[in-house]
Amino acid sequence: MKKISILCAAGLDQFIDPIIEGLSGDYNVRKFIIRSQQDVYNAIDWADIVWLEWANEVAIIGTNYEGIKGKKVIVRLHAYEAFENFPKQINWNVVNRLVLVAPHIKEILKIFIPDIDNKVKIEIVSNGIDLDSTPWRERQSGHNIAWVGFINHKKNPQMALQILKKIVDIDNKYKLHVAGSFQQLRYKIYLEYMIKEMGLQNNIKFYGWVDDMNGFWKDKNFLLHTSTFESFGYAVFEAMARGIKPIIHNFRGAKELYRKDDIFNTIEGSVNIIKSKDYYSSTYRQWIIDKGWTLKNQLKQIKDIIKEILR
């Protein structure tokens, strides 16, 4: 049985476990949490196939390691790496496939490396939602708005606050439920201050990191997504899979992922989506199925890539 090493920098293995589980029936798969350069070498030495999760420092060390020659190598680039100098330092000569999670990520990457297509074969394998473990039920409009994700500059929490203020001025029953921990303390200071200044103390609740997301989603009517950039947006698709209406800021690539009726450009536009009578629980889940953004489809594509590079 061929051996696959999955290399992840410490703290960056949040998307890989379902893939490991899906591959384990056909391959001997081990996840290596990388904390040192020697960890990279050990993981590569063990494997027949090397999966470098994230095109970051670990991928740079790994692809420039002499011991990787003769191995089959896959690099998966998610999003943030495209904006860094990492891809330029990767030795693409030893990489069999570069896996990207969405078409617009390729567009971004080509801004910085215009000839990337000449350096490595690229496959677009969208992330997938495990619909079997994501329960759907009929939802309807209401006053509970979820906001999910790490609280940092990319997630644009200040826009969420402006939207909340606008909708609360129309109807003070609306509440914003924030699931996620602060990654940048300046936002904690800013949000706490502005919540008081805007008089929103009774309209927003911070849950911190939430382990029981099934419980969190139970009474939510909307998912507000204000990010300035995403590769896929798991929180949005998890909400849609549950029948929850999404309200999505129009970042570059959003139109390739989501229904146009759920995308907004302005604060007024987001309020219009919330107040609209259009609410179609089954449509949101069906969108994921029709687009093929399921875990089953993701695993099939990955298995096909591995079979191809082993030929």
PDB file of C-alpha atoms in Angstrom:
ATOM      1  CA  MET A   1       0.000   0.000   0.000  1.00  0.00           C
ATOM      2  CA  LYS A   2       1.434   3.369  -1.031  1.00  0.00           C
ATOM      3  CA  LYS A   3       2.296   5.746   1.795  1.00  0.00           C
ATOM      4  CA  ILE A   4       1.036   9.358   1.774  1.00  0.00           C
ATOM      5  CA  SER A   5       2.523  11.989   4.068  1.00  0.00           C
ATOM      6  CA  ILE A   6       0.301  14.995   4.746  1.00  0.00           C
ATOM      7  CA  LEU A   7       2.485  17.883   5.933  1.00  0.00           C
ATOM      8  CA  CYS A   8       0.804  20.735   7.823  1.00  0.00           C
ATOM      9  CA  ALA A   9       2.394  23.543   9.774  1.00  0.00           C
ATOM     10  CA  ALA A  10       1.230  23.558  13.394  1.00  0.00           C
ATOM     11  CA  GLY A  11      -2.245  25.089  13.616  1.00  0.00           C
ATOM     12  CA  LEU A  12      -3.010  24.755   9.901  1.00  0.00           C
ATOM     13  CA  ASP A  13      -4.543  21.288   9.692  1.00  0.00           C
ATOM     14  CA  GLN A  14      -8.175  22.400  10.001  1.00  0.00           C
ATOM     15  CA  PHE A  15      -9.216  21.394   6.467  1.00  0.00           C
ATOM     16  CA  ILE A  16      -7.368  18.132   5.940  1.00  0.00           C
ATOM     17  CA  ASP A  17      -8.855  15.501   8.278  1.00  0.00           C
ATOM     18  CA  PRO A  18     -11.867  14.589   6.065  1.00  0.00           C
ATOM     19  CA  ILE A  19      -9.466  14.079   3.154  1.00  0.00           C
ATOM     20  CA  ILE A  20      -7.208  11.855   5.254  1.00  0.00           C
ATOM     21  CA  GLU A  21     -10.204   9.775   6.298  1.00  0.00           C
ATOM     22  CA  GLY A  22     -11.378   9.509   2.704  1.00  0.00           C
ATOM     23  CA  LEU A  23      -7.986   8.347   1.416  1.00  0.00           C
ATOM     24  CA  SER A  24      -7.212   5.930   4.235  1.00  0.00           C
ATOM     25  CA  GLY A  25      -9.072   3.026   2.653  1.00  0.00           C
ATOM     26  CA  ASP A  26      -6.760   3.035  -0.373  1.00  0.00           C
ATOM     27  CA  TYR A  27      -3.480   4.342   1.056  1.00  0.00           C
ATOM     28  CA  ASN A  28      -1.425   4.370   4.236  1.00  0.00           C
ATOM     29  CA  VAL A  29      -1.935   8.014   5.213  1.00  0.00           C
ATOM     30  CA  ARG A  30      -0.168   9.874   8.019  1.00  0.00           C
ATOM     31  CA  LYS A  31      -0.571  13.487   9.055  1.00  0.00           C
ATOM     32  CA  PHE A  32       2.642  15.198  10.141  1.00  0.00           C
ATOM     33  CA  ILE A  33       2.306  18.386  12.166  1.00  0.00           C
ATOM     34  CA  ILE A  34       5.416  20.364  11.295  1.00  0.00           C
ATOM     35  CA  ARG A  35       7.258  22.280  13.992  1.00  0.00           C
ATOM     36  CA  SER A  36      10.816  22.077  12.672  1.00  0.00           C
ATOM     37  CA  GLN A  37      12.788  21.607   9.488  1.00  0.00           C
ATOM     38  CA  GLN A  38      13.696  18.076  10.552  1.00  0.00           C
ATOM     39  CA  ASP A  39       9.965  17.263  10.839  1.00  0.00           C
ATOM     40  CA  VAL A  40       9.634  18.081   7.140  1.00  0.00           C
ATOM     41  CA  TYR A  41      12.511  15.795   6.220  1.00  0.00           C
ATOM     42  CA  ASN A  42      11.191  12.933   8.346  1.00  0.00           C
ATOM     43  CA  ALA A  43       7.728  13.158   6.780  1.00  0.00           C
ATOM     44  CA  ILE A  44       9.112  13.168   3.250  1.00  0.00           C
ATOM     45  CA  ASP A  45      11.524  10.294   3.910  1.00  0.00           C
ATOM     46  CA  TRP A  46       8.629   8.099   5.122  1.00  0.00           C
ATOM     47  CA  ALA A  47       6.376   8.675   2.112  1.00  0.00           C
ATOM     48  CA  ASP A  48       5.855   7.575  -1.461  1.00  0.00           C
ATOM     49  CA  ILE A  49       3.501  10.504  -2.034  1.00  0.00           C
ATOM     50  CA  VAL A  50       4.022  13.891  -0.371  1.00  0.00           C
ATOM     51  CA  TRP A  51       1.023  16.191   0.162  1.00  0.00           C
ATOM     52  CA  LEU A  52       2.100  19.691   1.185  1.00  0.00           C
ATOM     53  CA  GLU A  53      -0.950  21.291   2.749  1.00  0.00           C
ATOM     54  CA  TRP A  54      -0.631  25.068   2.159  1.00  0.00           C
ATOM     55  CA  ALA A  55       1.950  26.551  -0.225  1.00  0.00           C
ATOM     56  CA  ASN A  56       3.863  28.169   2.616  1.00  0.00           C
ATOM     57  CA  GLU A  57       7.193  27.818   4.466  1.00  0.00           C
ATOM     58  CA  VAL A  58       6.710  24.054   4.842  1.00  0.00           C
ATOM     59  CA  ALA A  59       6.287  23.681   1.069  1.00  0.00           C
ATOM     60  CA  ILE A  60       9.411  25.759   0.458  1.00  0.00           C
ATOM     61  CA  ILE A  61      11.516  23.592   2.769  1.00  0.00           C
ATOM     62  CA  GLY A  62       9.999  20.377   1.461  1.00  0.00           C
ATOM     63  CA  THR A  63      10.357  21.041  -2.256  1.00  0.00           C
ATOM     64  CA  ASN A  64      13.948  22.192  -1.817  1.00  0.00           C
ATOM     65  CA  TYR A  65      14.904  19.076   0.169  1.00  0.00           C
ATOM     66  CA  GLU A  66      17.139  16.693  -1.749  1.00  0.00           C
ATOM     67  CA  GLY A  67      15.228  13.707  -0.401  1.00  0.00           C
ATOM     68  CA  ILE A  68      11.999  14.689  -2.165  1.00  0.00           C
ATOM     69  CA  LYS A  69      13.395  13.805  -5.586  1.00  0.00           C
ATOM     70  CA  GLY A  70      11.704  10.693  -6.948  1.00  0.00           C
ATOM     71  CA  LYS A  71       8.622  11.162  -4.758  1.00  0.00           C
ATOM     72  CA  LYS A  72       5.211  12.108  -6.088  1.00  0.00           C
ATOM     73  CA  VAL A  73       4.405  15.585  -4.814  1.00  0.00           C
ATOM     74  CA  ILE A  74       1.141  17.531  -4.458  1.00  0.00           C
ATOM     75  CA  VAL A  75       0.979  21.105  -3.160  1.00  0.00           C
ATOM     76  CA  ARG A  76      -2.398  22.525  -2.137  1.00  0.00           C
ATOM     77  CA  LEU A  77      -2.677  26.320  -2.088  1.00  0.00           C
ATOM     78  CA  HIS A  78      -5.686  27.723  -0.237  1.00  0.00           C
ATOM     79  CA  ALA A  79      -5.695  31.528  -0.377  1.00  0.00           C
ATOM     80  CA  TYR A  80      -3.359  33.636   1.746  1.00  0.00           C
ATOM     81  CA  GLU A  81      -0.230  32.072   0.225  1.00  0.00           C
ATOM     82  CA  ALA A  82      -1.040  33.631  -3.159  1.00  0.00           C
ATOM     83  CA  PHE A  83      -0.495  37.094  -1.657  1.00  0.00           C
ATOM     84  CA  GLU A  84       2.852  36.166  -0.108  1.00  0.00           C
ATOM     85  CA  ASN A  85       6.273  35.463  -1.600  1.00  0.00           C
ATOM     86  CA  PHE A  86       6.029  31.739  -0.779  1.00  0.00           C
ATOM     87  CA  PRO A  87       5.040  30.402  -4.236  1.00  0.00           C
ATOM     88  CA  LYS A  88       8.087  32.052  -5.823  1.00  0.00           C
ATOM     89  CA  GLN A  89      10.373  30.104  -3.471  1.00  0.00           C
ATOM     90  CA  ILE A  90       8.809  26.692  -4.072  1.00  0.00           C
ATOM     91  CA  ASN A  91      10.792  24.358  -6.317  1.00  0.00           C
ATOM     92  CA  TRP A  92       8.061  23.565  -8.831  1.00  0.00           C
ATOM     93  CA  ASN A  93      10.372  21.194 -10.716  1.00  0.00           C
ATOM     94  CA  VAL A  94       9.655  18.453  -8.162  1.00  0.00           C
ATOM     95  CA  VAL A  95       5.876  19.120  -7.880  1.00  0.00           C
ATOM     96  CA  ASN A  96       3.501  16.896  -9.872  1.00  0.00           C
ATOM     97  CA  ARG A  97       0.333  18.879  -9.136  1.00  0.00           C
ATOM     98  CA  LEU A  98      -0.633  22.233  -7.700  1.00  0.00           C
ATOM     99  CA  VAL A  99      -4.154  21.970  -6.298  1.00  0.00           C
ATOM    100  CA  LEU A 100      -6.176  25.185  -5.970  1.00  0.00           C
ATOM    101  CA  VAL A 101      -9.532  25.343  -4.207  1.00  0.00           C
ATOM    102  CA  ALA A 102     -11.293  27.801  -6.545  1.00  0.00           C
ATOM    103  CA  PRO A 103     -10.829  29.301 -10.039  1.00  0.00           C
ATOM    104  CA  HIS A 104     -10.414  32.857  -8.771  1.00  0.00           C
ATOM    105  CA  ILE A 105      -7.414  31.762  -6.690  1.00  0.00           C
ATOM    106  CA  LYS A 106      -5.658  30.896  -9.947  1.00  0.00           C
ATOM    107  CA  GLU A 107      -6.463  34.377 -11.266  1.00  0.00           C
ATOM    108  CA  ILE A 108      -4.915  35.936  -8.150  1.00  0.00           C
ATOM    109  CA  LEU A 109      -1.859  33.676  -8.267  1.00  0.00           C
ATOM    110  CA  LYS A 110      -1.212  34.575 -11.913  1.00  0.00           C
ATOM    111  CA  ILE A 111      -1.021  38.254 -11.012  1.00  0.00           C
ATOM    112  CA  PHE A 112       2.149  37.476  -9.049  1.00  0.00           C
ATOM    113  CA  ILE A 113       3.419  34.492 -11.110  1.00  0.00           C
ATOM    114  CA  PRO A 114       2.116  34.988 -14.672  1.00  0.00           C
ATOM    115  CA  ASP A 115       3.842  31.849 -15.971  1.00  0.00           C
ATOM    116  CA  ILE A 116       2.715  29.490 -13.200  1.00  0.00           C
ATOM    117  CA  ASP A 117       0.982  27.284 -15.807  1.00  0.00           C
ATOM    118  CA  ASN A 118       4.383  26.627 -17.370  1.00  0.00           C
ATOM    119  CA  LYS A 119       5.919  25.641 -14.040  1.00  0.00           C
ATOM    120  CA  VAL A 120       3.414  23.068 -12.809  1.00  0.00           C
ATOM    121  CA  LYS A 121       0.162  21.368 -13.806  1.00  0.00           C
ATOM    122  CA  ILE A 122      -2.739  22.979 -11.953  1.00  0.00           C
ATOM    123  CA  GLU A 123      -5.954  21.291 -10.837  1.00  0.00           C
ATOM    124  CA  ILE A 124      -8.978  23.103  -9.404  1.00  0.00           C
ATOM    125  CA  VAL A 125     -10.479  20.944  -6.645  1.00  0.00           C
ATOM    126  CA  SER A 126     -13.130  22.858  -4.759  1.00  0.00           C
ATOM    127  CA  ASN A 127     -13.538  22.269  -1.066  1.00  0.00           C
ATOM    128  CA  GLY A 128     -16.463  20.085  -0.142  1.00  0.00           C
ATOM    129  CA  ILE A 129     -19.192  20.049   2.474  1.00  0.00           C
ATOM    130  CA  ASP A 130     -19.987  16.737   4.144  1.00  0.00           C
ATOM    131  CA  LEU A 131     -23.725  16.774   3.580  1.00  0.00           C
ATOM    132  CA  ASP A 132     -24.180  13.497   5.473  1.00  0.00           C
ATOM    133  CA  SER A 133     -23.118  15.161   8.721  1.00  0.00           C
ATOM    134  CA  THR A 134     -24.677  18.567   8.022  1.00  0.00           C
ATOM    135  CA  PRO A 135     -28.385  18.409   8.864  1.00  0.00           C
ATOM    136  CA  TRP A 136     -30.865  20.396   6.781  1.00  0.00           C
ATOM    137  CA  ARG A 137     -34.235  21.654   7.906  1.00  0.00           C
ATOM    138  CA  GLU A 138     -36.714  24.196   6.619  1.00  0.00           C
ATOM    139  CA  ARG A 139     -35.881  27.682   7.918  1.00  0.00           C
ATOM    140  CA  GLN A 140     -37.566  31.013   7.640  1.00  0.00           C
ATOM    141  CA  SER A 141     -36.815  34.680   8.044  1.00  0.00           C
ATOM    142  CA  GLY A 142     -36.291  35.934  11.582  1.00  0.00           C
ATOM    143  CA  HIS A 143     -34.110  38.160  13.736  1.00  0.00           C
ATOM    144  CA  ASN A 144     -31.072  35.969  14.482  1.00  0.00           C
ATOM    145  CA  ILE A 145     -28.068  36.760  12.284  1.00  0.00           C
ATOM    146  CA  ALA A 146     -24.919  34.618  12.566  1.00  0.00           C
ATOM    147  CA  TRP A 147     -21.392  35.829  11.829  1.00  0.00           C
ATOM    148  CA  VAL A 148     -18.794  33.045  11.863  1.00  0.00           C
ATOM    149  CA  GLY A 149     -15.002  33.131  11.643  1.00  0.00           C
ATOM    150  CA  PHE A 150     -11.809  34.342  13.224  1.00  0.00           C
ATOM    151  CA  ILE A 151     -12.083  38.031  14.018  1.00  0.00           C
ATOM    152  CA  ASN A 152      -9.373  39.714  11.974  1.00  0.00           C
ATOM    153  CA  HIS A 153      -8.884  42.268   9.208  1.00  0.00           C
ATOM    154  CA  LYS A 154      -9.715  39.837   6.381  1.00  0.00           C
ATOM    155  CA  LYS A 155     -13.130  39.046   7.865  1.00  0.00           C
ATOM    156  CA  ASN A 156     -14.055  42.752   7.918  1.00  0.00           C
ATOM    157  CA  PRO A 157     -15.974  42.802  11.236  1.00  0.00           C
ATOM    158  CA  GLN A 158     -16.396  46.583  11.157  1.00  0.00           C
ATOM    159  CA  MET A 159     -18.735  46.197   8.173  1.00  0.00           C
ATOM    160  CA  ALA A 160     -20.824  43.691  10.154  1.00  0.00           C
ATOM    161  CA  LEU A 161     -21.240  46.281  12.886  1.00  0.00           C
ATOM    162  CA  GLN A 162     -22.385  48.935  10.411  1.00  0.00           C
ATOM    163  CA  ILE A 163     -24.914  46.519   8.920  1.00  0.00           C
ATOM    164  CA  LEU A 164     -26.201  45.593  12.364  1.00  0.00           C
ATOM    165  CA  LYS A 165     -26.665  49.257  13.254  1.00  0.00           C
ATOM    166  CA  LYS A 166     -28.575  49.900  10.034  1.00  0.00           C
ATOM    167  CA  ILE A 167     -30.953  46.968  10.503  1.00  0.00           C
ATOM    168  CA  VAL A 168     -31.459  47.611  14.232  1.00  0.00           C
ATOM    169  CA  ASP A 169     -32.499  51.191  13.459  1.00  0.00           C
ATOM    170  CA  ILE A 170     -35.296  49.637  11.377  1.00  0.00           C
ATOM    171  CA  ASP A 171     -36.174  46.892  13.898  1.00  0.00           C
ATOM    172  CA  ASN A 172     -34.396  46.555  17.243  1.00  0.00           C
ATOM    173  CA  LYS A 173     -35.268  42.859  17.545  1.00  0.00           C
ATOM    174  CA  TYR A 174     -32.335  41.913  15.300  1.00  0.00           C
ATOM    175  CA  LYS A 175     -29.337  40.339  16.988  1.00  0.00           C
ATOM    176  CA  LEU A 176     -25.873  39.463  15.670  1.00  0.00           C
ATOM    177  CA  HIS A 177     -24.383  36.221  17.030  1.00  0.00           C
ATOM    178  CA  VAL A 178     -20.607  36.089  16.577  1.00  0.00           C
ATOM    179  CA  ALA A 179     -18.914  32.677  16.681  1.00  0.00           C
ATOM    180  CA  GLY A 180     -15.143  33.036  16.538  1.00  0.00           C
ATOM    181  CA  SER A 181     -12.161  34.138  18.550  1.00  0.00           C
ATOM    182  CA  PHE A 182     -10.187  37.357  18.195  1.00  0.00           C
ATOM    183  CA  GLN A 183      -6.953  36.993  16.244  1.00  0.00           C
ATOM    184  CA  GLN A 184      -6.157  40.692  16.391  1.00  0.00           C
ATOM    185  CA  LEU A 185      -6.764  42.437  19.699  1.00  0.00           C
ATOM    186  CA  ARG A 186      -7.115  45.827  18.031  1.00  0.00           C
ATOM    187  CA  TYR A 187     -10.498  44.593  16.766  1.00  0.00           C
ATOM    188  CA  LYS A 188     -11.557  43.572  20.254  1.00  0.00           C
ATOM    189  CA  ILE A 189     -10.799  47.079  21.512  1.00  0.00           C
ATOM    190  CA  TYR A 190     -12.440  48.700  18.483  1.00  0.00           C
ATOM    191  CA  LEU A 191     -15.600  46.592  18.486  1.00  0.00           C
ATOM    192  CA  GLU A 192     -16.178  46.879  22.227  1.00  0.00           C
ATOM    193  CA  TYR A 193     -15.827  50.654  21.953  1.00  0.00           C
ATOM    194  CA  MET A 194     -18.055  51.053  18.892  1.00  0.00           C
ATOM    195  CA  ILE A 195     -20.757  48.748  20.237  1.00  0.00           C
ATOM    196  CA  LYS A 196     -21.168  51.128  23.173  1.00  0.00           C
ATOM    197  CA  GLU A 197     -20.973  54.207  20.969  1.00  0.00           C
ATOM    198  CA  MET A 198     -23.679  52.806  18.685  1.00  0.00           C
ATOM    199  CA  GLY A 199     -25.848  51.567  21.532  1.00  0.00           C
ATOM    200  CA  LEU A 200     -25.767  47.964  20.316  1.00  0.00           C
ATOM    201  CA  GLN A 201     -24.988  46.235  23.622  1.00  0.00           C
ATOM    202  CA  ASN A 202     -28.309  44.350  23.559  1.00  0.00           C
ATOM    203  CA  ASN A 203     -28.052  43.409  19.895  1.00  0.00           C
ATOM    204  CA  ILE A 204     -24.749  41.538  19.675  1.00  0.00           C
ATOM    205  CA  LYS A 205     -23.347  38.485  21.437  1.00  0.00           C
ATOM    206  CA  PHE A 206     -19.807  37.109  21.226  1.00  0.00           C
ATOM    207  CA  TYR A 207     -19.520  33.347  21.753  1.00  0.00           C
ATOM    208  CA  GLY A 208     -15.770  32.988  21.283  1.00  0.00           C
ATOM    209  CA  TRP A 209     -14.568  29.710  19.796  1.00  0.00           C
ATOM    210  CA  VAL A 210     -17.542  27.355  19.424  1.00  0.00           C
ATOM    211  CA  ASP A 211     -17.059  23.569  19.500  1.00  0.00           C
ATOM    212  CA  ASP A 212     -20.739  22.691  19.161  1.00  0.00           C
ATOM    213  CA  MET A 213     -21.617  24.388  15.878  1.00  0.00           C
ATOM    214  CA  ASN A 214     -24.715  22.210  15.484  1.00  0.00           C
ATOM    215  CA  GLY A 215     -26.056  23.852  18.608  1.00  0.00           C
ATOM    216  CA  PHE A 216     -24.993  27.304  17.480  1.00  0.00           C
ATOM    217  CA  TRP A 217     -26.773  27.059  14.111  1.00  0.00           C
ATOM    218  CA  LYS A 218     -30.019  25.746  15.608  1.00  0.00           C
ATOM    219  CA  ASP A 219     -31.937  29.042  15.913  1.00  0.00           C
ATOM    220  CA  LYS A 220     -30.165  31.152  13.277  1.00  0.00           C
ATOM    221  CA  ASN A 221     -32.047  32.690  10.354  1.00  0.00           C
ATOM    222  CA  PHE A 222     -29.188  34.290   8.409  1.00  0.00           C
ATOM    223  CA  LEU A 223     -25.435  34.021   7.942  1.00  0.00           C
ATOM    224  CA  LEU A 224     -23.755  37.390   7.386  1.00  0.00           C
ATOM    225  CA  HIS A 225     -20.405  37.104   5.610  1.00  0.00           C
ATOM    226  CA  THR A 226     -18.426  40.345   5.324  1.00  0.00           C
ATOM    227  CA  SER A 227     -14.973  39.075   4.317  1.00  0.00           C
ATOM    228  CA  THR A 228     -12.835  41.082   1.910  1.00  0.00           C
ATOM    229  CA  PHE A 229     -11.463  37.849   0.425  1.00  0.00           C
ATOM    230  CA  GLU A 230     -12.123  34.112   0.622  1.00  0.00           C
ATOM    231  CA  SER A 231     -11.082  31.049  -1.326  1.00  0.00           C
ATOM    232  CA  PHE A 232     -14.243  29.071  -0.536  1.00  0.00           C
ATOM    233  CA  GLY A 233     -15.937  30.263   2.644  1.00  0.00           C
ATOM    234  CA  TYR A 234     -16.782  27.116   4.599  1.00  0.00           C
ATOM    235  CA  ALA A 235     -19.066  28.985   7.005  1.00  0.00           C
ATOM    236  CA  VAL A 236     -21.248  30.203   4.150  1.00  0.00           C
ATOM    237  CA  PHE A 237     -21.668  26.755   2.646  1.00  0.00           C
ATOM    238  CA  GLU A 238     -22.251  25.133   6.037  1.00  0.00           C
ATOM    239  CA  ALA A 239     -25.050  27.615   6.632  1.00  0.00           C
ATOM    240  CA  MET A 240     -26.517  27.022   3.173  1.00  0.00           C
ATOM    241  CA  ALA A 241     -26.339  23.253   3.641  1.00  0.00           C
ATOM    242  CA  ARG A 242     -28.437  23.696   6.783  1.00  0.00           C
ATOM    243  CA  GLY A 243     -31.036  25.778   4.933  1.00  0.00           C
ATOM    244  CA  ILE A 244     -29.903  29.142   6.319  1.00  0.00           C
ATOM    245  CA  LYS A 245     -30.027  32.182   4.050  1.00  0.00           C
ATOM    246  CA  PRO A 246     -26.578  33.714   3.386  1.00  0.00           C
ATOM    247  CA  ILE A 247     -25.823  37.424   3.020  1.00  0.00           C
ATOM    248  CA  ILE A 248     -22.440  37.720   1.300  1.00  0.00           C
ATOM    249  CA  HIS A 249     -20.203  40.721   0.709  1.00  0.00           C
ATOM    250  CA  ASN A 250     -19.091  40.873  -2.920  1.00  0.00           C
ATOM    251  CA  PHE A 251     -15.389  40.022  -2.644  1.00  0.00           C
ATOM    252  CA  ARG A 252     -13.487  39.051  -5.782  1.00  0.00           C
ATOM    253  CA  GLY A 253     -14.585  35.523  -6.645  1.00  0.00           C
ATOM    254  CA  ALA A 254     -17.898  35.640  -4.781  1.00  0.00           C
ATOM    255  CA  LYS A 255     -19.922  35.609  -7.991  1.00  0.00           C
ATOM    256  CA  GLU A 256     -18.254  32.335  -9.017  1.00  0.00           C
ATOM    257  CA  LEU A 257     -19.271  30.682  -5.756  1.00  0.00           C
ATOM    258  CA  TYR A 258     -22.640  32.019  -4.607  1.00  0.00           C
ATOM    259  CA  ARG A 259     -26.093  32.890  -5.873  1.00  0.00           C
ATOM    260  CA  LYS A 260     -26.215  36.471  -7.166  1.00  0.00           C
ATOM    261  CA  ASP A 261     -29.369  37.132  -5.116  1.00  0.00           C
ATOM    262  CA  ASP A 262     -27.381  36.573  -1.910  1.00  0.00           C
ATOM    263  CA  ILE A 263     -24.495  38.953  -2.723  1.00  0.00           C
ATOM    264  CA  PHE A 264     -24.363  42.621  -1.709  1.00  0.00           C
ATOM    265  CA  ASN A 265     -22.087  45.574  -2.492  1.00  0.00           C
ATOM    266  CA  THR A 266     -23.307  48.105   0.053  1.00  0.00           C
ATOM    267  CA  ILE A 267     -24.694  48.192   3.578  1.00  0.00           C
ATOM    268  CA  GLU A 268     -28.082  49.137   2.140  1.00  0.00           C
ATOM    269  CA  GLY A 269     -27.848  46.137  -0.168  1.00  0.00           C
ATOM    270  CA  SER A 270     -27.268  43.763   2.736  1.00  0.00           C
ATOM    271  CA  VAL A 271     -30.261  45.172   4.610  1.00  0.00           C
ATOM    272  CA  ASN A 272     -32.416  44.687   1.524  1.00  0.00           C
ATOM    273  CA  ILE A 273     -31.464  40.982   1.412  1.00  0.00           C
ATOM    274  CA  ILE A 274     -32.289  40.573   5.107  1.00  0.00           C
ATOM    275  CA  LYS A 275     -35.632  42.317   4.755  1.00  0.00           C
ATOM    276  CA  SER A 276     -36.571  40.545   1.523  1.00  0.00           C
ATOM    277  CA  LYS A 277     -39.414  38.045   1.680  1.00  0.00           C
ATOM    278  CA  ASP A 278     -37.387  35.684  -0.530  1.00  0.00           C
ATOM    279  CA  TYR A 279     -36.198  32.802   1.639  1.00  0.00           C
ATOM    280  CA  TYR A 280     -35.616  29.378   0.081  1.00  0.00           C
ATOM    281  CA  SER A 281     -34.094  26.842   2.474  1.00  0.00           C
ATOM    282  CA  SER A 282     -34.028  23.921   0.064  1.00  0.00           C
ATOM    283  CA  THR A 283     -32.543  26.054  -2.721  1.00  0.00           C
ATOM    284  CA  TYR A 284     -29.499  26.950  -0.634  1.00  0.00           C
ATOM    285  CA  ARG A 285     -28.595  23.300  -0.022  1.00  0.00           C
ATOM    286  CA  GLN A 286     -29.418  22.302  -3.597  1.00  0.00           C
ATOM    287  CA  TRP A 287     -26.994  24.969  -4.855  1.00  0.00           C
ATOM    288  CA  ILE A 288     -24.126  23.071  -3.202  1.00  0.00           C
ATOM    289  CA  ILE A 289     -25.252  19.776  -4.710  1.00  0.00           C
ATOM    290  CA  ASP A 290     -25.705  21.226  -8.202  1.00  0.00           C
ATOM    291  CA  LYS A 291     -22.268  22.848  -8.125  1.00  0.00           C
ATOM    292  CA  GLY A 292     -20.643  19.633  -6.914  1.00  0.00           C
ATOM    293  CA  TRP A 293     -19.202  21.263  -3.804  1.00  0.00           C
ATOM    294  CA  THR A 294     -19.562  18.165  -1.662  1.00  0.00           C
ATOM    295  CA  LEU A 295     -16.983  16.155   0.236  1.00  0.00           C
ATOM    296  CA  LYS A 296     -17.757  13.081  -1.886  1.00  0.00           C
ATOM    297  CA  ASN A 297     -16.972  14.946  -5.094  1.00  0.00           C
ATOM    298  CA  GLN A 298     -13.842  16.509  -3.608  1.00  0.00           C
ATOM    299  CA  LEU A 299     -12.510  13.084  -2.579  1.00  0.00           C
ATOM    300  CA  LYS A 300     -13.241  11.622  -6.004  1.00  0.00           C
ATOM    301  CA  GLN A 301     -11.239  14.368  -7.708  1.00  0.00           C
ATOM    302  CA  ILE A 302      -8.318  13.965  -5.300  1.00  0.00           C
ATOM    303  CA  LYS A 303      -8.253  10.189  -5.771  1.00  0.00           C
ATOM    304  CA  ASP A 304      -8.255  10.658  -9.540  1.00  0.00           C
ATOM    305  CA  ILE A 305      -5.275  13.033  -9.296  1.00  0.00           C
ATOM    306  CA  ILE A 306      -3.302  10.592  -7.148  1.00  0.00           C
ATOM    307  CA  LYS A 307      -4.016   7.702  -9.526  1.00  0.00           C
ATOM    308  CA  GLU A 308      -2.892   9.827 -12.463  1.00  0.00           C
ATOM    309  CA  ILE A 309       0.431  10.893 -10.948  1.00  0.00           C
ATOM    310  CA  LEU A 310       1.182   7.291  -9.941  1.00  0.00           C
ATOM    311  CA  ARG A 311       0.868   5.999 -13.512  1.00  0.00           C
TER     312      ARG A 311
END
